[in-house]
Amino acid sequence: MNTHLARVSANKRWLATALYLLVILAVVAGFVALRWVTTLPERMDEQQTIVLGQTRFAPDSDASVRVVVQDFGAGRPIADAHVKVSLKPASGQAVSLFEGQTDETGSLPVHFHVPADAPAEALLIVETESAVGRDRVEQPVAIQREYRLLLTSDKPLYQPGQTIHMRALALSTFDLTPARGATVDFLVEDPKGNKVFRQSVTASDFGIAASDFTLADLVNQGNYKLSVSIGDTRSEKTVEVRPYVLPKFGVNVSTDRSFYLPGQRVEGVVQADYFFGKPVAQGEVQVVGSVWDVERTVVVDISGQTNENGTYEFGFDLPEYFAGLGLDSGQAQFVLEVTVVDQTDHPEQTSTVLPIAAQPLVIEAVAESGMLKPGVENIVYVLTSYPDGRPAPAQLQISVDGGEPAELTSGEFGLTEFTFTPQPGGYHVLDIVAQDETGLSARRQVDFEAEYGSDSVLLRAGRSAYVVGETMSLVAFTPVASGDVYLDIVKAGQTLSTRSARVQDGKAEFAVDVSPDLYGTLELHAYKVLLDGTIVRDTRLVVVDAPNDLAIAVATDKDTYLPGEMATVDFQTSEAEGQGSGGAGVQTALGVAIVDESVFALQRQDPG
């Protein structure tokens, strides 16, 4: 359930308290006054309204909230209550958005369209009326379109005098439509925080804006912050500015294992090659290995020379103790720094990090809902992997609170499910022992906390990812086998749909047809509203992908070019095979950067 807006007409309870005080005062005021006050509560409005939804909406979009009407005096829902929802600007008349009646559970899913010209600030007004009484809830809401921004540059490293090419992509957060016509502000700040460049650009029909900034020949060197913004939405990127010489050759380091235990021997190979393909023969090599405790400590220093193939082999024994073990799932790091100097005395450097593990297997356990839900069967996902991140299929023994262990097997992805029913409140300890097919083993104990209370909701999705056109299967489990479970489908902070299902045999089931408007990341909120107004809930995230992937084909007129020669590059964009009219050409906006690859040997380019 989206809890950004959960308003109850609690003023009724306040009035009841005030009337109780008036009764006491009326004792000294006379019989007539006493009779008026004591009979008034019998006629007092005991209807309360609960509105569940969010406080931010996108203009010209469909939205939903849920309205629950109850008789708090009798402790029961009110059926057939009339509900009216309207939107009122700060000045002007309210606009009616929806009217309807509650069902037998006192609930009503309210669906409405947010006007395209709605003011940025307004009041969402919910009015309810029934035989019990009437009620009114007002909630300030914000109505504005929010954006996602992606800022890219052509490379991560620049020299004084070079031009920084910046490009931004702006999409609506709600429906991912391009922010066509939006004003995009570019800003560049030097390492001292001085604003050295600013430009406003109008986004194209594809939501793209671009800007160039040429560095002066004499500038402050260091990290420059590039930023782009639309209104309050901002995206940043850091690039480095300093003089540099493009590397003449590349250095690669490989080791015999992808992770090590303390005290094991490391066997490695250094390979040095010029970018035009020739190996760096008879190059001087230095291999330095270091660890971190209080400070960096060098524990390995090896020197040698590459052979005619540009290769150098080395080996050493790791220390028996690492200060980092016990942290970060029992892992530490060993840093290898390699320097190669060719016969022209030109040096190049590279480094790599070797994972050092306390145990040869890593065990992780996660409850499906984060916290354990009492009274219903919970799934605990158990993942076994090697310290380098590869999945580790293993035999498992899992016990709860010292009980009889269950024997399970993690599959090819190192993942398995363990189920048990926790009790309300307190902690449960899972003891997990894993062993792979080669005999490597590990053990770990994991503590889980269970929620308090006699009622709870556990939402379970059939899958974590769907494609438009499929049906999403959801089940909400609850220990109290009665009542209704409500489901809100929220995207980018806005409720798209709200629905309900009756609890049968301890569960409520939902089948949601995945329509195109559900594309993106969805928050699924399942909840129950108890008679005292308490809300018990659970949340899941699912991703909906649209079958509209593009295929990009790149072709050049030649395989090899001379310096200064003209190159022709052709790009073809089309629908991916299996997507609608697969193979058909599609008009798109392409972002192309042409950079000497040797720059990336000096500094890595981030994705995007």
PDB file of N, CA and C in Angstrom, residues 383-417:
ATOM      1  N   LEU A 383      21.276 -18.057  -0.770  1.00  0.00           N
ATOM      2  CA  LEU A 383      22.165 -17.973  -1.927  1.00  0.00           C
ATOM      3  C   LEU A 383      23.563 -18.413  -1.521  1.00  0.00           C
ATOM      4  N   THR A 384      24.127 -19.341  -2.276  1.00  0.00           N
ATOM      5  CA  THR A 384      25.505 -19.771  -2.055  1.00  0.00           C
ATOM      6  C   THR A 384      26.332 -19.375  -3.269  1.00  0.00           C
ATOM      7  N   SER A 385      27.479 -18.761  -3.016  1.00  0.00           N
ATOM      8  CA  SER A 385      28.337 -18.296  -4.100  1.00  0.00           C
ATOM      9  C   SER A 385      29.790 -18.399  -3.663  1.00  0.00           C
ATOM     10  N   TYR A 386      30.668 -18.269  -4.633  1.00  0.00           N
ATOM     11  CA  TYR A 386      32.092 -18.189  -4.338  1.00  0.00           C
ATOM     12  C   TYR A 386      32.453 -16.730  -4.073  1.00  0.00           C
ATOM     13  N   PRO A 387      33.566 -16.471  -3.403  1.00  0.00           N
ATOM     14  CA  PRO A 387      33.912 -15.079  -3.073  1.00  0.00           C
ATOM     15  C   PRO A 387      34.083 -14.164  -4.276  1.00  0.00           C
ATOM     16  N   ASP A 388      34.282 -14.727  -5.471  1.00  0.00           N
ATOM     17  CA  ASP A 388      34.398 -13.887  -6.660  1.00  0.00           C
ATOM     18  C   ASP A 388      33.050 -13.572  -7.284  1.00  0.00           C
ATOM     19  N   GLY A 389      31.951 -14.060  -6.677  1.00  0.00           N
ATOM     20  CA  GLY A 389      30.616 -13.762  -7.159  1.00  0.00           C
ATOM     21  C   GLY A 389      29.975 -14.852  -7.986  1.00  0.00           C
ATOM     22  N   ARG A 390      30.720 -15.875  -8.390  1.00  0.00           N
ATOM     23  CA  ARG A 390      30.128 -16.961  -9.174  1.00  0.00           C
ATOM     24  C   ARG A 390      29.177 -17.776  -8.307  1.00  0.00           C
ATOM     25  N   PRO A 391      28.040 -18.218  -8.865  1.00  0.00           N
ATOM     26  CA  PRO A 391      27.140 -19.068  -8.076  1.00  0.00           C
ATOM     27  C   PRO A 391      27.816 -20.385  -7.721  1.00  0.00           C
ATOM     28  N   ALA A 392      27.467 -20.921  -6.546  1.00  0.00           N
ATOM     29  CA  ALA A 392      28.069 -22.158  -6.060  1.00  0.00           C
ATOM     30  C   ALA A 392      26.972 -23.168  -5.750  1.00  0.00           C
ATOM     31  N   PRO A 393      26.630 -24.056  -6.683  1.00  0.00           N
ATOM     32  CA  PRO A 393      25.669 -25.117  -6.361  1.00  0.00           C
ATOM     33  C   PRO A 393      26.194 -25.936  -5.184  1.00  0.00           C
ATOM     34  N   ALA A 394      25.346 -26.147  -4.177  1.00  0.00           N
ATOM     35  CA  ALA A 394      25.829 -26.782  -2.950  1.00  0.00           C
ATOM     36  C   ALA A 394      24.718 -27.559  -2.267  1.00  0.00           C
ATOM     37  N   GLN A 395      25.133 -28.505  -1.417  1.00  0.00           N
ATOM     38  CA  GLN A 395      24.224 -29.209  -0.523  1.00  0.00           C
ATOM     39  C   GLN A 395      24.109 -28.394   0.763  1.00  0.00           C
ATOM     40  N   LEU A 396      22.876 -28.206   1.248  1.00  0.00           N
ATOM     41  CA  LEU A 396      22.638 -27.338   2.402  1.00  0.00           C
ATOM     42  C   LEU A 396      21.947 -28.098   3.516  1.00  0.00           C
ATOM     43  N   GLN A 397      22.293 -27.733   4.738  1.00  0.00           N
ATOM     44  CA  GLN A 397      21.564 -28.145   5.928  1.00  0.00           C
ATOM     45  C   GLN A 397      21.161 -26.876   6.669  1.00  0.00           C
ATOM     46  N   ILE A 398      19.838 -26.690   6.848  1.00  0.00           N
ATOM     47  CA  ILE A 398      19.322 -25.459   7.446  1.00  0.00           C
ATOM     48  C   ILE A 398      18.432 -25.823   8.626  1.00  0.00           C
ATOM     49  N   SER A 399      18.705 -25.217   9.769  1.00  0.00           N
ATOM     50  CA  SER A 399      17.880 -25.432  10.959  1.00  0.00           C
ATOM     51  C   SER A 399      17.456 -24.091  11.525  1.00  0.00           C
ATOM     52  N   VAL A 400      16.303 -24.088  12.220  1.00  0.00           N
ATOM     53  CA  VAL A 400      15.757 -22.872  12.827  1.00  0.00           C
ATOM     54  C   VAL A 400      15.764 -23.033  14.337  1.00  0.00           C
ATOM     55  N   ASP A 401      16.414 -22.071  15.011  1.00  0.00           N
ATOM     56  CA  ASP A 401      16.435 -22.044  16.480  1.00  0.00           C
ATOM     57  C   ASP A 401      16.884 -23.379  17.067  1.00  0.00           C
ATOM     58  N   GLY A 402      17.873 -24.002  16.439  1.00  0.00           N
ATOM     59  CA  GLY A 402      18.420 -25.242  16.967  1.00  0.00           C
ATOM     60  C   GLY A 402      17.592 -26.472  16.702  1.00  0.00           C
ATOM     61  N   GLY A 403      16.578 -26.377  15.841  1.00  0.00           N
ATOM     62  CA  GLY A 403      15.714 -27.515  15.551  1.00  0.00           C
ATOM     63  C   GLY A 403      16.341 -28.496  14.586  1.00  0.00           C
ATOM     64  N   GLU A 404      15.538 -29.455  14.160  1.00  0.00           N
ATOM     65  CA  GLU A 404      16.005 -30.482  13.234  1.00  0.00           C
ATOM     66  C   GLU A 404      16.346 -29.842  11.887  1.00  0.00           C
ATOM     67  N   PRO A 405      17.548 -30.104  11.340  1.00  0.00           N
ATOM     68  CA  PRO A 405      17.923 -29.460  10.078  1.00  0.00           C
ATOM     69  C   PRO A 405      17.186 -30.051   8.880  1.00  0.00           C
ATOM     70  N   ALA A 406      16.893 -29.186   7.923  1.00  0.00           N
ATOM     71  CA  ALA A 406      16.321 -29.607   6.644  1.00  0.00           C
ATOM     72  C   ALA A 406      17.437 -29.660   5.616  1.00  0.00           C
ATOM     73  N   GLU A 407      17.395 -30.644   4.730  1.00  0.00           N
ATOM     74  CA  GLU A 407      18.413 -30.801   3.701  1.00  0.00           C
ATOM     75  C   GLU A 407      17.875 -30.291   2.368  1.00  0.00           C
ATOM     76  N   LEU A 408      18.620 -29.351   1.780  1.00  0.00           N
ATOM     77  CA  LEU A 408      18.218 -28.732   0.520  1.00  0.00           C
ATOM     78  C   LEU A 408      19.415 -28.683  -0.415  1.00  0.00           C
ATOM     79  N   THR A 409      19.143 -28.366  -1.680  1.00  0.00           N
ATOM     80  CA  THR A 409      20.193 -28.224  -2.683  1.00  0.00           C
ATOM     81  C   THR A 409      19.996 -26.911  -3.416  1.00  0.00           C
ATOM     82  N   SER A 410      21.048 -26.103  -3.474  1.00  0.00           N
ATOM     83  CA  SER A 410      20.974 -24.887  -4.290  1.00  0.00           C
ATOM     84  C   SER A 410      21.310 -25.258  -5.727  1.00  0.00           C
ATOM     85  N   GLY A 411      20.552 -24.730  -6.666  1.00  0.00           N
ATOM     86  CA  GLY A 411      20.679 -25.123  -8.066  1.00  0.00           C
ATOM     87  C   GLY A 411      21.881 -24.514  -8.741  1.00  0.00           C
ATOM     88  N   GLU A 412      21.840 -24.506 -10.082  1.00  0.00           N
ATOM     89  CA  GLU A 412      22.982 -24.015 -10.851  1.00  0.00           C
ATOM     90  C   GLU A 412      23.251 -22.538 -10.605  1.00  0.00           C
ATOM     91  N   PHE A 413      22.244 -21.809 -10.134  1.00  0.00           N
ATOM     92  CA  PHE A 413      22.448 -20.400  -9.816  1.00  0.00           C
ATOM     93  C   PHE A 413      22.756 -20.189  -8.334  1.00  0.00           C
ATOM     94  N   GLY A 414      22.938 -21.279  -7.592  1.00  0.00           N
ATOM     95  CA  GLY A 414      23.273 -21.184  -6.177  1.00  0.00           C
ATOM     96  C   GLY A 414      22.135 -20.702  -5.312  1.00  0.00           C
ATOM     97  N   LEU A 415      20.891 -20.852  -5.772  1.00  0.00           N
ATOM     98  CA  LEU A 415      19.742 -20.301  -5.061  1.00  0.00           C
ATOM     99  C   LEU A 415      18.771 -21.406  -4.683  1.00  0.00           C
ATOM    100  N   THR A 416      18.240 -21.327  -3.464  1.00  0.00           N
ATOM    101  CA  THR A 416      17.206 -22.250  -3.028  1.00  0.00           C
ATOM    102  C   THR A 416      16.267 -21.524  -2.081  1.00  0.00           C
ATOM    103  N   GLU A 417      15.134 -22.171  -1.766  1.00  0.00           N
ATOM    104  CA  GLU A 417      14.127 -21.590  -0.882  1.00  0.00           C
ATOM    105  C   GLU A 417      13.943 -22.478   0.344  1.00  0.00           C
TER     106      GLU A 417
END
